[in-house]
XYZ file of C-alpha atoms in Angstrom:
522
model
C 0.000 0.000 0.000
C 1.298 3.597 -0.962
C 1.720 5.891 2.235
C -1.004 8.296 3.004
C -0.894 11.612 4.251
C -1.050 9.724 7.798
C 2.255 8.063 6.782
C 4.723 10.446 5.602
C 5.030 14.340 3.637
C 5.375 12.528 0.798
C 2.339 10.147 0.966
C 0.583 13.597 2.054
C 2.284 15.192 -1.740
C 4.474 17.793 -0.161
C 7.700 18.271 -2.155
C 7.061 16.430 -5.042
C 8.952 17.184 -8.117
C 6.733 14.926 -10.451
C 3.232 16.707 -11.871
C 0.766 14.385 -13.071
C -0.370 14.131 -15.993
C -4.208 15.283 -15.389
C -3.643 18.091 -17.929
C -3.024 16.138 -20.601
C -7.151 15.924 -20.222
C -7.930 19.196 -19.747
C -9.394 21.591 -22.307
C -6.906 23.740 -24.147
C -8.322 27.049 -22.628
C -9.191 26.639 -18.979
C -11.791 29.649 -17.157
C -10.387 29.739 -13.606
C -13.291 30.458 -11.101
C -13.040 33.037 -8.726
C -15.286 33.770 -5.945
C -13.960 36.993 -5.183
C -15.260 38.098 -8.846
C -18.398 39.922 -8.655
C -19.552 38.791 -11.872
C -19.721 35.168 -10.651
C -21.165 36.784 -6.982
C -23.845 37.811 -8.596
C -24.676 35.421 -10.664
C -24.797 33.041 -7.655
C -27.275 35.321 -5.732
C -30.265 32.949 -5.819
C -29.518 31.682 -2.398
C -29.413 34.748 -0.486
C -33.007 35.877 -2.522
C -33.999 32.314 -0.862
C -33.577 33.291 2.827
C -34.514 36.716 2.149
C -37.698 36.539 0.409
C -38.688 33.073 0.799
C -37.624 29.859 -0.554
C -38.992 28.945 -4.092
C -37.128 25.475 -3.880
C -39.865 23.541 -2.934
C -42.905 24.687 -5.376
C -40.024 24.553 -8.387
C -39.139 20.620 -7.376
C -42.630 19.744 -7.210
C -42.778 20.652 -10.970
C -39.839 19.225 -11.856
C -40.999 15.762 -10.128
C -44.134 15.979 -12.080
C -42.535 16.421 -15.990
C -40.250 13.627 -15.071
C -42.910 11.514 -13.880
C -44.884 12.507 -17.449
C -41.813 11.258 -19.103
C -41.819 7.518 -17.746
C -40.337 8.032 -14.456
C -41.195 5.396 -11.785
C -43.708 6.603 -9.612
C -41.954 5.387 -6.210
C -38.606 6.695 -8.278
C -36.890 3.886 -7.381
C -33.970 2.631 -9.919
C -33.033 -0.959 -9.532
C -30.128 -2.234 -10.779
C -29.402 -5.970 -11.950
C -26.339 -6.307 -9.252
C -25.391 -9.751 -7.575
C -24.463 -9.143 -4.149
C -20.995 -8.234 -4.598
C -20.440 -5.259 -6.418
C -19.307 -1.986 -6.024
C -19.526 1.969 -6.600
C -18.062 5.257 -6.167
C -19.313 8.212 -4.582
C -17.675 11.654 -5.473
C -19.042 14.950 -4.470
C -18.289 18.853 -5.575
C -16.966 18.369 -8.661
C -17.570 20.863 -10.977
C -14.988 23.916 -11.372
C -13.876 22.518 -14.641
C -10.096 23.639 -13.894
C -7.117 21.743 -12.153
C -8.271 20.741 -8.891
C -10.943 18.694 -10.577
C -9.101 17.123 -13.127
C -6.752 16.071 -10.845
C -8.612 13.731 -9.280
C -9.959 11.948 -12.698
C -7.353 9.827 -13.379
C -7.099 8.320 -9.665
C -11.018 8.238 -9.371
C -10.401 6.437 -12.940
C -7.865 4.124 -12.069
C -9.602 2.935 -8.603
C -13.338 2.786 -10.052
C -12.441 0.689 -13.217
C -14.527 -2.351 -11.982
C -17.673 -0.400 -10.282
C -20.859 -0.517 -11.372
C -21.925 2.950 -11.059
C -21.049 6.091 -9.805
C -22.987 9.028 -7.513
C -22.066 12.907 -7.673
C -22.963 14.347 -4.329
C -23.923 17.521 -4.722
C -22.565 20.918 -6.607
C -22.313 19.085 -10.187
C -21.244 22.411 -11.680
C -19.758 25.649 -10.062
C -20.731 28.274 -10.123
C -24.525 28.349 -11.245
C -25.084 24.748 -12.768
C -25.902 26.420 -16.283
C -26.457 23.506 -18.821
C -23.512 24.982 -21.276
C -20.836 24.211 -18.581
C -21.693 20.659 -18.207
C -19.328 20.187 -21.247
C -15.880 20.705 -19.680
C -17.390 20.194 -16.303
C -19.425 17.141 -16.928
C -19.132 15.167 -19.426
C -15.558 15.833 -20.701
C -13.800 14.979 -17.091
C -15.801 11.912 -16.959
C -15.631 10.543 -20.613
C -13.644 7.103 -19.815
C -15.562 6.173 -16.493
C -17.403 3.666 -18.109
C -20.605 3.143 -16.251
C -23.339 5.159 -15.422
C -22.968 8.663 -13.167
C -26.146 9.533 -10.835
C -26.315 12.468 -9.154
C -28.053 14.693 -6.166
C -28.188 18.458 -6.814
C -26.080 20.872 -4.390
C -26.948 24.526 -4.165
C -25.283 25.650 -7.218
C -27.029 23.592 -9.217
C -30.343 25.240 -8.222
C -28.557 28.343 -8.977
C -30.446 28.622 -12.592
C -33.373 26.695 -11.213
C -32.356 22.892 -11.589
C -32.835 23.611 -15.422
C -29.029 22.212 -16.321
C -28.948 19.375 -13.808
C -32.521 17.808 -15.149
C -31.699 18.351 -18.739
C -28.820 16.431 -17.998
C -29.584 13.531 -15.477
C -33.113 13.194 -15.923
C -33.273 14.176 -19.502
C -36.381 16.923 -18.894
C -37.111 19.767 -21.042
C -36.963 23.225 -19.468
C -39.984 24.425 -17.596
C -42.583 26.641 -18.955
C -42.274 30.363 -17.073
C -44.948 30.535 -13.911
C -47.469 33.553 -14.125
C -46.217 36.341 -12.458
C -46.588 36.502 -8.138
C -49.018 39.426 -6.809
C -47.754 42.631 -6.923
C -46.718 43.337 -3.421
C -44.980 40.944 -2.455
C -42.147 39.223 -1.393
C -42.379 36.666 -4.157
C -42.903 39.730 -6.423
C -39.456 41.551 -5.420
C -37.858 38.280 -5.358
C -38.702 37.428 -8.754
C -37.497 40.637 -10.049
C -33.760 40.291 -8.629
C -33.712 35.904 -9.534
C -31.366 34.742 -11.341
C -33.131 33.202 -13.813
C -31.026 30.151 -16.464
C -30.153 30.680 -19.862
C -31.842 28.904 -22.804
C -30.182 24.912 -23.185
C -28.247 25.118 -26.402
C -29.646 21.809 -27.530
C -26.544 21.444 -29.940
C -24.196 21.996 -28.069
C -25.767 19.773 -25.179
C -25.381 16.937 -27.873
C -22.213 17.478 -28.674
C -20.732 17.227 -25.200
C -23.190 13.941 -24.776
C -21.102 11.887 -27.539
C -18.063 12.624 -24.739
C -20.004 9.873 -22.760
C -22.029 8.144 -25.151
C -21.059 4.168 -24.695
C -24.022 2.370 -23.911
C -22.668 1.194 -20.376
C -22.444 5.002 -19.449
C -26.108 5.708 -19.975
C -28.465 6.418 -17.232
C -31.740 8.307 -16.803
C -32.208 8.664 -13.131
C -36.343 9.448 -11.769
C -36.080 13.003 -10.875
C -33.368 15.248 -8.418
C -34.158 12.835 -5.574
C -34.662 8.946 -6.250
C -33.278 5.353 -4.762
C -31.586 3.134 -6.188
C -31.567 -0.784 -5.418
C -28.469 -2.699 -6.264
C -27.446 -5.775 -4.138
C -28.656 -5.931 -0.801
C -28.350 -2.453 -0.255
C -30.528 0.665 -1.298
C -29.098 3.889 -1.525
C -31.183 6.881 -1.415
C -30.731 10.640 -2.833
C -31.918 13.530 -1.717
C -32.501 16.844 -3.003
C -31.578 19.808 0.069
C -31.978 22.803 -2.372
C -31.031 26.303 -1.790
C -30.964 26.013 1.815
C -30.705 22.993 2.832
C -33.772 21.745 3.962
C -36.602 19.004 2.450
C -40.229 20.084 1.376
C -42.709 18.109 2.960
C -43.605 15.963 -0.421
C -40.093 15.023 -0.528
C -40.315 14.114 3.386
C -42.811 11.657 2.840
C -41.149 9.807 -0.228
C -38.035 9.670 1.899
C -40.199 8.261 4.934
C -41.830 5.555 2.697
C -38.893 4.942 0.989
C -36.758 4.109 3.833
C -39.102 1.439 5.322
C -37.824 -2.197 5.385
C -34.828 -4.171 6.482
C -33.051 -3.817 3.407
C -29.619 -1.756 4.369
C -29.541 1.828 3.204
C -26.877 4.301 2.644
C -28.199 8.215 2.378
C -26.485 10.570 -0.166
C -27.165 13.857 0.615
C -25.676 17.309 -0.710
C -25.870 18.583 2.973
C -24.089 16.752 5.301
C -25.853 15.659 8.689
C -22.352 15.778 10.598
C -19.559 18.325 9.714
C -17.081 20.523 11.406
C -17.883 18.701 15.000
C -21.611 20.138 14.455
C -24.881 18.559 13.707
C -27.341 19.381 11.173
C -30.000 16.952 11.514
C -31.641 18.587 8.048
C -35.459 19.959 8.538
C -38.162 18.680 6.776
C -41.123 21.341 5.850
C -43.968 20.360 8.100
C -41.907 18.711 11.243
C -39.439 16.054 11.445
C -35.704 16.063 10.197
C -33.817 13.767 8.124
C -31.583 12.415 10.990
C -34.586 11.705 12.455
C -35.630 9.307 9.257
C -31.803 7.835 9.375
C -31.376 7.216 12.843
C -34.857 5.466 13.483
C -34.008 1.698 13.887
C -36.760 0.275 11.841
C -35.187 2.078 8.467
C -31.681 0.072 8.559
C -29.347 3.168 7.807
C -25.793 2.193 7.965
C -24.414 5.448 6.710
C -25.060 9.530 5.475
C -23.081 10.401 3.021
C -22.607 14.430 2.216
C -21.156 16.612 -0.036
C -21.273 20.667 0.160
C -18.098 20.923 2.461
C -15.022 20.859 0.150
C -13.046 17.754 2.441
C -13.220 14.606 3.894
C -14.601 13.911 8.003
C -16.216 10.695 9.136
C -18.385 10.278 12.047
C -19.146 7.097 13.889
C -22.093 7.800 15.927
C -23.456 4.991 17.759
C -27.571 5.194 17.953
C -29.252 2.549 20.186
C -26.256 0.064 20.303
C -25.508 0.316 16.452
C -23.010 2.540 14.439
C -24.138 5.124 11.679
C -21.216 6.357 9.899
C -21.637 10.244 9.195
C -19.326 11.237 6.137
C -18.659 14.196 4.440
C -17.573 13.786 0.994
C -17.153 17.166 -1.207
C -13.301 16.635 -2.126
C -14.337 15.430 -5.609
C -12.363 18.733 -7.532
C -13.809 22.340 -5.588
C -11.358 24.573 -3.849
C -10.788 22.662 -0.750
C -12.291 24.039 2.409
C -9.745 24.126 5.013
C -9.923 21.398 7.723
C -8.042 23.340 10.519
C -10.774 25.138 11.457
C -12.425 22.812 13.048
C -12.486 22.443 16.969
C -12.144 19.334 18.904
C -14.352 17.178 18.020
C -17.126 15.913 20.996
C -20.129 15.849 19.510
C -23.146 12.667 20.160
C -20.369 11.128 21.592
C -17.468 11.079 18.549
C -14.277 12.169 20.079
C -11.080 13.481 18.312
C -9.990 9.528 18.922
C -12.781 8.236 16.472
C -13.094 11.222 14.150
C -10.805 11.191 11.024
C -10.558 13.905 8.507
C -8.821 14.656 5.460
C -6.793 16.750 4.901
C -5.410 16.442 8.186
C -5.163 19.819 10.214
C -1.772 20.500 9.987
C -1.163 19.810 6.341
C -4.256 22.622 5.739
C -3.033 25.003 7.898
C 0.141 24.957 6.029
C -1.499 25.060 3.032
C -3.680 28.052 3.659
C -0.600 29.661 5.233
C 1.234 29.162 1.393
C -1.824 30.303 0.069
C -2.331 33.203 1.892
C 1.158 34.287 2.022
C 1.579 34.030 -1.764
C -1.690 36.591 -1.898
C -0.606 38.997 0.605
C 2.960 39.073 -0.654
C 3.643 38.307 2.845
C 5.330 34.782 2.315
C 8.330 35.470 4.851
C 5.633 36.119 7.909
C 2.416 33.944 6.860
C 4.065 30.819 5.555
C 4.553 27.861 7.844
C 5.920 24.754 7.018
C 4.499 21.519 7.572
C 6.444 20.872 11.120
C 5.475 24.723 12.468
C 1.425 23.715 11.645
C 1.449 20.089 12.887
C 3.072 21.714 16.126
C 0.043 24.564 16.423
C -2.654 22.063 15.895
C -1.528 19.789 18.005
C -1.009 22.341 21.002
C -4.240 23.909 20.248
C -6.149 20.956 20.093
C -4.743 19.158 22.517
C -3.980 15.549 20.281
C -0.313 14.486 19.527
C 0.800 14.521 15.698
C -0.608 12.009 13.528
C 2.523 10.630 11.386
C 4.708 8.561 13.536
C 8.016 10.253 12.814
C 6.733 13.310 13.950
C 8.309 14.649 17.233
C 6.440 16.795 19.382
C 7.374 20.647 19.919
C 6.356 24.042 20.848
C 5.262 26.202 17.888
C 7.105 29.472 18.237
C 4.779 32.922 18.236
C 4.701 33.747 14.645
C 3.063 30.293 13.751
C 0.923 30.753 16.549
C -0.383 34.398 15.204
C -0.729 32.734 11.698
C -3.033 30.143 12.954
C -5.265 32.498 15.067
C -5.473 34.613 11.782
C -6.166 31.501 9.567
C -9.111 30.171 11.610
C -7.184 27.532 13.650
C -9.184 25.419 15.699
C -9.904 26.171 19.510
C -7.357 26.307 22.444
C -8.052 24.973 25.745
C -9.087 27.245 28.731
C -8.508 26.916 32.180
C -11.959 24.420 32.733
C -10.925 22.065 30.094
C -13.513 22.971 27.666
C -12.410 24.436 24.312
C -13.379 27.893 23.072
C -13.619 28.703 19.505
C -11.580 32.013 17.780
C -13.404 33.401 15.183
C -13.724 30.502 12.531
C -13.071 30.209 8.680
C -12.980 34.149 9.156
C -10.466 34.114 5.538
C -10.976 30.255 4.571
C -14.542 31.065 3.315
C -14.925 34.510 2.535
C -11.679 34.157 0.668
C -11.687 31.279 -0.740
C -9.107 30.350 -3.473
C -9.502 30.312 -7.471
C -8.671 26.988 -6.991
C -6.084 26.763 -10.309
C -4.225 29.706 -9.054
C -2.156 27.264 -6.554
C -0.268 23.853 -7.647
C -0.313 20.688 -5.655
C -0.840 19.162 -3.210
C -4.825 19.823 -4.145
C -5.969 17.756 -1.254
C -8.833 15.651 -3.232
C -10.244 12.800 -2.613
C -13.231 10.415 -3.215
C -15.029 7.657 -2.187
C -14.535 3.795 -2.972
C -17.677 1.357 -1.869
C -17.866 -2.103 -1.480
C -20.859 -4.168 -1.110
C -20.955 -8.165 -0.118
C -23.729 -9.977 1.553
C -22.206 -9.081 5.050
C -20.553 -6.073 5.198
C -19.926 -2.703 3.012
C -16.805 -1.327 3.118
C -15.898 2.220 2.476
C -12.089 3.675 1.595
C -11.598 7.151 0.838
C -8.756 7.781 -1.286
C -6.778 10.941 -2.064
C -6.032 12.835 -4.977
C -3.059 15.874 -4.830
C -2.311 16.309 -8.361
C 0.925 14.577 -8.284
C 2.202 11.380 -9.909
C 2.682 9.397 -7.109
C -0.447 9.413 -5.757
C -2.152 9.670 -9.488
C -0.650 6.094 -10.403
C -1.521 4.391 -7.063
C -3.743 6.420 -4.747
C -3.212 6.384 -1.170
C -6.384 4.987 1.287
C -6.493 7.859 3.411
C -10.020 6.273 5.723
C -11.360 2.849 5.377
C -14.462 1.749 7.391
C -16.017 -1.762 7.644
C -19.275 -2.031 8.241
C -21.220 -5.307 8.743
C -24.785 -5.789 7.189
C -27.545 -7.049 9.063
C -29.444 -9.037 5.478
C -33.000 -9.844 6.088
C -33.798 -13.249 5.078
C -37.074 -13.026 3.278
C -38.096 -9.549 0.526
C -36.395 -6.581 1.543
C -39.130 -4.313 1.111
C -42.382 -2.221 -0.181
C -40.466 -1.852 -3.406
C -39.648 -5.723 -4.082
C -43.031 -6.418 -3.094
C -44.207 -3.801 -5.561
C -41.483 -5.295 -8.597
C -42.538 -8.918 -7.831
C -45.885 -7.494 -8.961
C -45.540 -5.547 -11.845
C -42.005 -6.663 -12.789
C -42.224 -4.024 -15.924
C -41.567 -1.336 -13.270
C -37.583 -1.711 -13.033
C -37.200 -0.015 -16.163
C -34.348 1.873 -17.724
C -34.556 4.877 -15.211
């Protein structure tokens, strides 16, 4: 096994003198993305409308649901797969910037999901507003030699031009007609003058970048932006959070129904339920959270799977004698959202002793501080090297260093300032307990352009393996180097055993057994 980022600077892709050859991929004329532009600000202001004037989310997917069920889609939108019960898939979330970090991870993501069945984008398809023209060199171009189907679940940005790219794409839907105009004064009437509203689908062009992936094996129509999918033993269910987040109530009561019997599940969600030692249990309109749905005993959830957050953290949370692993998966190719800003981690019981992450702390405080010092043209003062962050996360968090040849030592006052200015997580006070500096004050309002800084990129994404009694899930990095782009490193790996019922799994067997024309090719 290569070393990971837990084993050495080099398994982590520090110092490496040997680029990979990702670009060799990549379109000849790359658009970096930058958040600080106000262009792309802008553009992206659906969201804020959302919690301003209302959210819109709900009444739009309700549409949406409807033309794709017009179109043939399965009314309990349930795909099911002919898989025996060993197989396996590969979840990936974030993906779409369309410059370097992204590509970077292809040919790993490539190499390790050669054999899988399928594979699941969770959440933010394409950056920054999900229109249907990017999917080309965000989409379908990266993708081109995976060669079995790609679902997806929708992240904010996709909703950013009103779902119209992402169901053109995935669920192959034709636009919506325009809604009649909201009452005059009214919110809905002020926020429908400042949306955002998406640009015609260039039906050409859309063709054209469909021939990138257009082997039979690759093709998939999936039942609408939130839909299961039986393969195996297991069923693995999507769902749709929107702008903000949250599930409308018809989408609560699929996911209720859905989730009944003892078949195993695995959620995919493009908001994670667990992240940054917090909980977001994920309301549903009308009462009730998703958490609720996953943790209830009698639904068989093994795992919650989450994109939105731009890293890797895994949660084992044990819920009436039985472990739920929490993950958070959006590493797949956005600007990486820095990992040292999170606290200690106590939360329903996960310590910093059961928590993992990736990146770990260290190596993103010392890649912020690279960043940051490159941008301020303040190298000499904000950049620390690997040794100076390990040593400031480790005193501030109170946990020793995580590579074994790591000694332990006092980080001196400069690299102490730098973290404090960078977001670094909590020190302890005088009680024990940990208090929390001001957090991801420049990691997310200043994000980076992502291609305007080389490796180590810090990607990763998700390897799954089903067998009748267990599913096991590795999370493997991506830095944009050689190394780890011929033989990627397992940075996690989780076991988890499956409890198989013994007789039909469920409503939706029951339901196939009696109108077998139902499995379909969505």
């Amino acid at each position: 096994m290569p070393d990971s980022s837990r084993d050495s600077l080099e398994g982590a892709g520090w110092g490496s003198t040997r680029p990979g050859l990702y670009e060799r991929a990549m379109p000849a004329r790359v658009v970096n993305l930058s958040w600080l532009d106000p262009k792309t600000l802008w553009a992206a202001r659906n969201g804020v409308l959302a919690s301003w004037f209302g959210d819109p989310t709900g009444r739009t997917r309700a549409r949406w649901v409807e033309r794709a069920a017009a179109a043939g889609a399965p009314p309990d939108k349930v795909v099911r797969r002919d898989e025996p019960d060993r197989f396996s898939f590969m979840v990936i979330g974030d993906t779409g910037e369309g410059d370097d970090p992204q590509y970077a991870v292809v040919p790993g993501f490539l190499r390790t999901g050669r054999d899988t069945s399928f594979a699941v984008i969770a959440s933010d398809v394409i950056y920054p507003v999900g229109r249907t023209e990017d999917y080309g060199t965000k989409f379908f171009r990266p993708y081109r030699d995976y060669p079995a189907p790609l679902y997806a679940v929708p992240g904010n940005h996709d909703w950013y031009e009103d779902l119209t790219g992402f169901m053109r794409v995935f669920c192959d839907t034709a636009p919506l007609p325009p809604e009649p105009a909201p009452r005059f004064f009214s919110r809905a009437r002020l926020r429908s003058l400042l949306w955002h509203r998406p640009a015609p689908v260039d039906e050409q062009r859309l063709a054209q970048s469909r021939e990138l992936r257009g082997a039979p094996g690759q093709q998939a129509v999936q039942p609408g932006p939130y839909w299961a999918i039986d393969a195996g033993p297991l069923r693995i269910v999507g769902i749709d959070t929107g702008l903000l987040g949250t599930l409308d109530a018809e989408q609560g009561a699929w996911l209720r129904e859905v989730s009944k019997g003892p078949r195993p599940k695995i959620l995919i969600t493009g908001s994670p339920l667990y992240v940054d030692g917090e909980h977001h249990p994920c309301p549903i309109d009308g009462g009730g959270t998703v958490d609720d749905i996953v943790r209830d005993a009698d639904h068989h959830y093994v795992a919650a799977i989450g994109g939105d957050i731009h890293n890797y953290q895994r949660y084992p949370v044990q819920v009436d004698g039985r472990t739920i692993q929490y993950v958070v998966a959006g590493g797949g190719g956005a600007f990486m959202h820095a990992t040292h800003v999170i606290p200690r981690v106590s939360v329903a019981n996960v310590t910093e002793k059961e928590f993992r992450c990736y990146p770990l702390r260290g190596d993103s405080l010392a890649f912020y501080s690279r960043l940051y010092g490159d941008r301020l043209r303040l190298r000499r003062f904000f950049t620390l090297d690997e040794s100076d962050a390990r040593a400031v996360i480790a005193a501030r968090l109170g946990v020793p260093p995580t590579r074994p040849q790591d000694a332990e030592r006092r980080p001196g006052l400069r690299a102490r300032l730098v973290a404090s200015l960078l977001g670094a997580g909590g020190r302890p006070d005088r009680r024990g307990r940990f208090r929390l500096p001001v957090r991801k004050t420049y990691t997310q309002l200043f994000s980076p352009a992502s291609a305007t800084y080389a490796p180590p990129f810090f990607k990763c994404f998700l390897r799954l393996d089903v067998s009748p009694g267990s599913l096991d899930i590795r999370c493997f990095a991506a830095t944009g180097n050689l190394e780890q782009e011929l033989d990627p490193p397992v940075e996690d790996e989780v076991s988890i055993p499956l409890d198989l019922p013994d007789g039909p799994t469920g409503a939706a067997e029951s339901a196939q057994a009696a109108d077998p024309g139902r499995s379909g090719g969505r």
